[in-house]
mmCIF file of C-alpha atoms in Angstrom:
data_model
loop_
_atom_site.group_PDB
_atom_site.id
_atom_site.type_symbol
_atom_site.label_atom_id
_atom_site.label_comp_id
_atom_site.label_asym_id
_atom_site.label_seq_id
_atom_site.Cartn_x
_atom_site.Cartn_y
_atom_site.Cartn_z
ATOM 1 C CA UNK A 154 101.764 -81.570 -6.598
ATOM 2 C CA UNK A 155 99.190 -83.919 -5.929
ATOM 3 C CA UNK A 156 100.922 -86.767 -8.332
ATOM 4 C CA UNK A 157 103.958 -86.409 -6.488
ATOM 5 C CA UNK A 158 104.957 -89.322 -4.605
ATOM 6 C CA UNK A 159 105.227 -87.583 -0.847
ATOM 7 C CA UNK A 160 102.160 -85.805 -1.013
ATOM 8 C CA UNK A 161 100.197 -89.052 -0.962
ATOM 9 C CA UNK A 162 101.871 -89.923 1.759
ATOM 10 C CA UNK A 163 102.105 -86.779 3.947
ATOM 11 C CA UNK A 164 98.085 -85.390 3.281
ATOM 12 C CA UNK A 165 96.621 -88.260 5.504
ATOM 13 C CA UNK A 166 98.632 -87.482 7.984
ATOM 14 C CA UNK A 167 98.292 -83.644 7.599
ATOM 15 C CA UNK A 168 93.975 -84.307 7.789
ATOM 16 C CA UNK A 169 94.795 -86.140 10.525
ATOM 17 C CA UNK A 170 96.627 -83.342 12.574
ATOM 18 C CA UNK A 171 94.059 -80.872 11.331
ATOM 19 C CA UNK A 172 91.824 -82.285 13.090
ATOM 20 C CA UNK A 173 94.008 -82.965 16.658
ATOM 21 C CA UNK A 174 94.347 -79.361 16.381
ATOM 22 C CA UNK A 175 90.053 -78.499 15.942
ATOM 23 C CA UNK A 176 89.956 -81.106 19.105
ATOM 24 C CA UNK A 177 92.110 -78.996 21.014
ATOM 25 C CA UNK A 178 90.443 -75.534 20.110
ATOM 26 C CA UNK A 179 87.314 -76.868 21.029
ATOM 27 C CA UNK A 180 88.528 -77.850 24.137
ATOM 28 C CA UNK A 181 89.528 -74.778 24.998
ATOM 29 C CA UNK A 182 86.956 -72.405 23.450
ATOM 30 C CA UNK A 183 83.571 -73.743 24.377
ATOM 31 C CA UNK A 184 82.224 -73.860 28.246
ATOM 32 C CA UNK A 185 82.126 -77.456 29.676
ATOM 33 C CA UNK A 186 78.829 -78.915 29.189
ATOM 34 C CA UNK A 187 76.946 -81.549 27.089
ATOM 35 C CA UNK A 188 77.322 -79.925 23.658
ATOM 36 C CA UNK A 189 80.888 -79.058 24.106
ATOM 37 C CA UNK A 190 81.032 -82.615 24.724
ATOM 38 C CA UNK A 191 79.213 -84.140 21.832
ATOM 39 C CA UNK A 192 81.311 -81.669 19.262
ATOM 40 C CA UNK A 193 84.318 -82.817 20.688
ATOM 41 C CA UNK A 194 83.857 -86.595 20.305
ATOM 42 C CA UNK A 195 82.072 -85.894 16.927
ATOM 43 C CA UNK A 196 85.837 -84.233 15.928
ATOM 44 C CA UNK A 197 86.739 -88.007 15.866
ATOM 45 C CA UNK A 198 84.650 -89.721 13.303
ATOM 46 C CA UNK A 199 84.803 -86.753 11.449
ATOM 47 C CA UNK A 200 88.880 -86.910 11.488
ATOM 48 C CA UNK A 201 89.104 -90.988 10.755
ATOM 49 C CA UNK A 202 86.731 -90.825 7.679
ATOM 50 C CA UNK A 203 88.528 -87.715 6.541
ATOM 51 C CA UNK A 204 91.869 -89.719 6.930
ATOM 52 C CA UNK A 205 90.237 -92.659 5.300
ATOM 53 C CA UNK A 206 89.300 -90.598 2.291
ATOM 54 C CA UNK A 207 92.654 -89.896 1.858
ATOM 55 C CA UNK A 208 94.164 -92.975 2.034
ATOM 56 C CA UNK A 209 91.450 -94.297 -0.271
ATOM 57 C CA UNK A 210 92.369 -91.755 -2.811
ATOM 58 C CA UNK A 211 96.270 -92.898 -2.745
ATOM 59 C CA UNK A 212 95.810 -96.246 -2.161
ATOM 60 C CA UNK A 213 97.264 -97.262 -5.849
ATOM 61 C CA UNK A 214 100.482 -95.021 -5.318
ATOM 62 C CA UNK A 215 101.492 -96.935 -1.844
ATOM 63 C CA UNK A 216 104.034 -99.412 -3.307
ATOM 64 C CA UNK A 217 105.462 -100.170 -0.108
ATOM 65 C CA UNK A 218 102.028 -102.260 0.813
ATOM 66 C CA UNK A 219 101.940 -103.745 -2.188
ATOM 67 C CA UNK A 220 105.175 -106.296 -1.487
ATOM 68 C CA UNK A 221 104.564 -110.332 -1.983
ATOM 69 C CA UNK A 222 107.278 -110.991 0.986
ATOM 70 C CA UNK A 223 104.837 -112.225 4.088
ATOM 71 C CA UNK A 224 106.335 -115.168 6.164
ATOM 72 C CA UNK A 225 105.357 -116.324 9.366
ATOM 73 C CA UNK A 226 108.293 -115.580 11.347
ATOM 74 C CA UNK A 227 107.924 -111.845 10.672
ATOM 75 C CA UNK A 228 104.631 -112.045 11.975
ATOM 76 C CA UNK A 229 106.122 -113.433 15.153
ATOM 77 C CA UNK A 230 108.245 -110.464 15.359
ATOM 78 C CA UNK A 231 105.818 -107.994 14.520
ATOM 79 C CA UNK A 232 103.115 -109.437 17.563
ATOM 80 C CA UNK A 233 106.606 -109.552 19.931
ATOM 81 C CA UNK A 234 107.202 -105.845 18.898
ATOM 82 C CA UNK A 235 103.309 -104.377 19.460
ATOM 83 C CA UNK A 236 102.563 -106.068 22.971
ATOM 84 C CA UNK A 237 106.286 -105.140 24.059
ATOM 85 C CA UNK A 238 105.603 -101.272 23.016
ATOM 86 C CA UNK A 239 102.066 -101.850 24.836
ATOM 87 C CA UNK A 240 104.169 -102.768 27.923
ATOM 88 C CA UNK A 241 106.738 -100.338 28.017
ATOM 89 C CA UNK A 242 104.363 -97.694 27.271
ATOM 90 C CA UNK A 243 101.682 -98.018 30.201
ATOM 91 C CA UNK A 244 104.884 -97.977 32.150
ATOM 92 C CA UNK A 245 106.722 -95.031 31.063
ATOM 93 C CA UNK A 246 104.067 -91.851 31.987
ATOM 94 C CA UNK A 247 106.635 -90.328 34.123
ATOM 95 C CA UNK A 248 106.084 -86.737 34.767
ATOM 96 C CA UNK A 249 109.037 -85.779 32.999
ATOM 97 C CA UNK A 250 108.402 -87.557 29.840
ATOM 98 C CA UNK A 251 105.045 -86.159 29.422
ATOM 99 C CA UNK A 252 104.898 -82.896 26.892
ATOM 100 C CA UNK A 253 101.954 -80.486 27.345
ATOM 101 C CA UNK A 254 98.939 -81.271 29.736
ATOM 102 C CA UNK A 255 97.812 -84.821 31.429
ATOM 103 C CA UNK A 256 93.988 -83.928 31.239
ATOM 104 C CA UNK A 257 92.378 -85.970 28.847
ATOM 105 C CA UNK A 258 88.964 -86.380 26.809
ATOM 106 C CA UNK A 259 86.800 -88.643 29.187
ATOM 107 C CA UNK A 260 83.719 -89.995 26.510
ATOM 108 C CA UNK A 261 81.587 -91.375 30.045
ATOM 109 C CA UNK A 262 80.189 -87.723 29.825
ATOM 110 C CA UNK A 263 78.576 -89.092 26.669
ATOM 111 C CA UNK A 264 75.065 -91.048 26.865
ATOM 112 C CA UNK A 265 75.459 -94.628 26.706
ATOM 113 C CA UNK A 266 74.443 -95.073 22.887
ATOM 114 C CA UNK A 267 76.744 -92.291 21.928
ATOM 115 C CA UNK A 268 79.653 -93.763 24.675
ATOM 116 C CA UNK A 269 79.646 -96.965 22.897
ATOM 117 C CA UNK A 270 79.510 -95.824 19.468
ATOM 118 C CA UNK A 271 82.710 -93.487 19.996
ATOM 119 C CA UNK A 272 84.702 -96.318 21.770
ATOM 120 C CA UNK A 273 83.455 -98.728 18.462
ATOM 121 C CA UNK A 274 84.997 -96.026 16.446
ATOM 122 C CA UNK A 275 87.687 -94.875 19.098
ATOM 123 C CA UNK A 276 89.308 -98.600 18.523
ATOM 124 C CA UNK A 277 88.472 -98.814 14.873
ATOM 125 C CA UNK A 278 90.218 -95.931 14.297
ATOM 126 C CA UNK A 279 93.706 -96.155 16.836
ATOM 127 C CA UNK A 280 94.147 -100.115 15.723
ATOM 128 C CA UNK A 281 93.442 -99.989 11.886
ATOM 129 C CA UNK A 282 93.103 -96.227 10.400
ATOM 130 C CA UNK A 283 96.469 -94.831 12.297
ATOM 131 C CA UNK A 284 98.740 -97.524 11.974
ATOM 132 C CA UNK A 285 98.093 -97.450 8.284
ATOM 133 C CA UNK A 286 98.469 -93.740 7.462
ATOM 134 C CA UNK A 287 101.463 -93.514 10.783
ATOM 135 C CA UNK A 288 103.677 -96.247 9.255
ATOM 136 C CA UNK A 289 103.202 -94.892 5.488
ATOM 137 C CA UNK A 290 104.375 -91.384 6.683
ATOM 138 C CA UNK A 291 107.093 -92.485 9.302
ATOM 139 C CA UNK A 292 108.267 -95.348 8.583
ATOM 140 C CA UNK A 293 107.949 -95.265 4.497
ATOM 141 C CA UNK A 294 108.580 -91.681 4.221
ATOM 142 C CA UNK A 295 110.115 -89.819 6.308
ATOM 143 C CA UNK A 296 112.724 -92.292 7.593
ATOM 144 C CA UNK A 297 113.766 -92.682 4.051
ATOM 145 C CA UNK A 298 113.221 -88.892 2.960
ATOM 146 C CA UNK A 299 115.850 -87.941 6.130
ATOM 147 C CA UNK A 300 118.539 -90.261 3.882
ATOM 148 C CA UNK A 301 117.731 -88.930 0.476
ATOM 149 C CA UNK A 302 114.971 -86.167 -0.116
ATOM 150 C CA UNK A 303 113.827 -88.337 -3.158
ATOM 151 C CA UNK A 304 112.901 -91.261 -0.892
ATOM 152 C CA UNK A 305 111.391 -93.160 -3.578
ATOM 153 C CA UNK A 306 115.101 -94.349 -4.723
ATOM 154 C CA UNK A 307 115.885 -95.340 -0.890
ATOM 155 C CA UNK A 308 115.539 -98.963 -0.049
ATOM 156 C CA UNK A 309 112.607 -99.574 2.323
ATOM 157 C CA UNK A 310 114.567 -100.241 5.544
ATOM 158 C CA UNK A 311 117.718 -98.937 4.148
ATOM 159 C CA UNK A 312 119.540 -97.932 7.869
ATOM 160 C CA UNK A 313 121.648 -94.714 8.572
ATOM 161 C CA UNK A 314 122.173 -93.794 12.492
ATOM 162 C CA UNK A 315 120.821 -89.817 11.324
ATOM 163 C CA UNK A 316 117.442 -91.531 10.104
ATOM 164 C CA UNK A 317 116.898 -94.081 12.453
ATOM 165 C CA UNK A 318 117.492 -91.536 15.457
ATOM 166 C CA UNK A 319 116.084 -88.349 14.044
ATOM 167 C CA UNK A 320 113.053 -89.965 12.838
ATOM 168 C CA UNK A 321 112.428 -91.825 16.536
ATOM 169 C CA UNK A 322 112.500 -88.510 18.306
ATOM 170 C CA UNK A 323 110.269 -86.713 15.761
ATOM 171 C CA UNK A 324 107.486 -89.540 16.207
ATOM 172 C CA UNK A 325 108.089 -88.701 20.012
ATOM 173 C CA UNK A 326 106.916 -85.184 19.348
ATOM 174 C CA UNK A 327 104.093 -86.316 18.167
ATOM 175 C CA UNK A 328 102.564 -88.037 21.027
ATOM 176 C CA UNK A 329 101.969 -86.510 24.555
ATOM 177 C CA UNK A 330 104.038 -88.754 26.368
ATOM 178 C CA UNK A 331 106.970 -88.086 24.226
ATOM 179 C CA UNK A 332 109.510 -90.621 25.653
ATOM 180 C CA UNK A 333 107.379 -93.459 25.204
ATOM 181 C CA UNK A 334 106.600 -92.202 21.429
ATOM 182 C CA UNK A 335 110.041 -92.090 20.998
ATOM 183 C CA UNK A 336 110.966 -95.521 22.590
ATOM 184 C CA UNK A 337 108.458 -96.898 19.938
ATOM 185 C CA UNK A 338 109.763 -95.248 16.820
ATOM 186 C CA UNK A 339 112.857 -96.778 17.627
ATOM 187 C CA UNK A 340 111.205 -100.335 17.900
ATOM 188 C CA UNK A 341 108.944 -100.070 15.117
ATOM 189 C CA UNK A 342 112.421 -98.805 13.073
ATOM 190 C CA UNK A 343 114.469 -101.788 14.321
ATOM 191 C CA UNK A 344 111.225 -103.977 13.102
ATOM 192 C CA UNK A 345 111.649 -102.376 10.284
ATOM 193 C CA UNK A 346 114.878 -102.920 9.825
ATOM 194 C CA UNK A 347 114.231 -107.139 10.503
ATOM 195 C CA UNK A 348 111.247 -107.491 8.012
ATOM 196 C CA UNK A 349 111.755 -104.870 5.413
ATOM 197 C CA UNK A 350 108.008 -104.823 5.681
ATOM 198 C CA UNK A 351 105.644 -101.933 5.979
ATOM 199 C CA UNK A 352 102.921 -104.616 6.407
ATOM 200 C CA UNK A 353 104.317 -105.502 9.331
ATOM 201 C CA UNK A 354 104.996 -102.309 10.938
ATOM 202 C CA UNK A 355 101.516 -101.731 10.382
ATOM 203 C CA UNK A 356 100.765 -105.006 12.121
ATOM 204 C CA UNK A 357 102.445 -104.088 15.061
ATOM 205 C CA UNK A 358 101.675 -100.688 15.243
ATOM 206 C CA UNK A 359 98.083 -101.775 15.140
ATOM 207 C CA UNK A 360 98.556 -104.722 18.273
ATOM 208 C CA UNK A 361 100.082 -101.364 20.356
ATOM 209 C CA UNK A 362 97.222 -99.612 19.929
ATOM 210 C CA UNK A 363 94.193 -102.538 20.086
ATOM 211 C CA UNK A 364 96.342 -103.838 23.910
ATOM 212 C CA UNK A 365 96.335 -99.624 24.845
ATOM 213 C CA UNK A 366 92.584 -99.325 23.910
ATOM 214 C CA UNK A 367 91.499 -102.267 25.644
ATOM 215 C CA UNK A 368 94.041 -101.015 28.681
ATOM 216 C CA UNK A 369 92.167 -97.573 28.669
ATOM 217 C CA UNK A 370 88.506 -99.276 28.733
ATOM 218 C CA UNK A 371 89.608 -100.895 31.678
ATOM 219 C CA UNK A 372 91.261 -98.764 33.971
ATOM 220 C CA UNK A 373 89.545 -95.322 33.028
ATOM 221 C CA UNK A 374 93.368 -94.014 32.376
ATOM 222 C CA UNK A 375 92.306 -91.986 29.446
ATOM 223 C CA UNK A 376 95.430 -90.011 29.452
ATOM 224 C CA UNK A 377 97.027 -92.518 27.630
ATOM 225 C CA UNK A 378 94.758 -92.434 24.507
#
């Protein structure tokens, strides 16, 4: 199973879940305090290096990152693409179009040697680790795999309306505001679509995140990471 061409490209994204998931129980089971604290932001290291690991392990069997195509007007579209998804999504935290609670992880409980380190590894991790392992399972796999279960004989960027809608709204239920996860799969398809580029999916994917970090750090709005 492990030689087969999804799994490398669905287990860093499974680790990466895992992990969401321990977050969340910890949240819930242990009594507010300074440990419960430290465990919780320790769940983040803990989940990027496991991702990491995985990604390291696969990195040969990614042929969609592998491409020679790199120009400089995809480049343009890929920074147009990340700072308009930034925009939109700051802007679209309507109460309707969030799923699940608003409360959010605050790391200023943490001592300021431990603050800084998480937010060092906070941004390392939402601008480089997900955008690699996000676009590999969403935009590589599964928006080919929802055209032809063996994806590996679909064109990268190959567009059907099923895929390119079905896949948008399932990268919607991933996030908490749903609508704005959703309004970015369908950008990040379209771009996509443009570039026939994984690389620059990535690229993008990785300027949304960096702008939203940087957001976050200064306004305190920690619901949106």
């Amino acid at each position: 199973m492990t030689r087969q061409p999804w799994f490398a490209r669905v287990l860093p994204f499974a680790v990466y879940m895992l992990f969401i998931l321990v977050h969340d129980l910890l949240g819930k089971a242990l009594p507010p305090g300074p440990l419960a604290d430290h465990l919780i932001a320790l769940t983040y290291p803990i989940r990027i290096l496991g991702v990491m690991a995985a990604l390291a392990w696969f990195w040969s069997s990614y042929d969609e990152l592998q491409e020679d195509r790199f120009n400089a007007r995809d480049l343009l579209y890929a920074v147009g693409i990340g700072v308009l998804v930034f925009v939109l999504w700051i802007h679209m935290d309507w109460d309707f179009a969030v799923m699940g609670d608003r409360d959010a992880y605050n790391p200023r409980t943490l001592p300021d040697p431990w603050f800084y380190a998480f937010i060092a590894v906070r941004l390392f991790g939402a601008a480089v680790v997900v955008p690699v392992f996000e676009e590999i399972f969403w935009r590589s796999f599964i928006l080919r795999y929802i055209i032809n279960p063996n994806f590996t004989a679909v064109r990268l960027g190959a567009f059907t309306w099923p895929s390119f809608l079905i896949s948008a709204a399932l990268f919607g239920t991933e996030h908490n505001l749903w609508l704005a996860g959703v309004m970015a799969g369908l950008l990040y398809n379209l771009l996509l679509y443009k570039t026939r580029s994984i690389r620059m999916c990535i690229i993008a994917h990785g300027i949304t995140n960096l702008l939203l970090g940087i957001y976050v750090l200064m306004t305190g709005e920690w619901a949106f990471w």
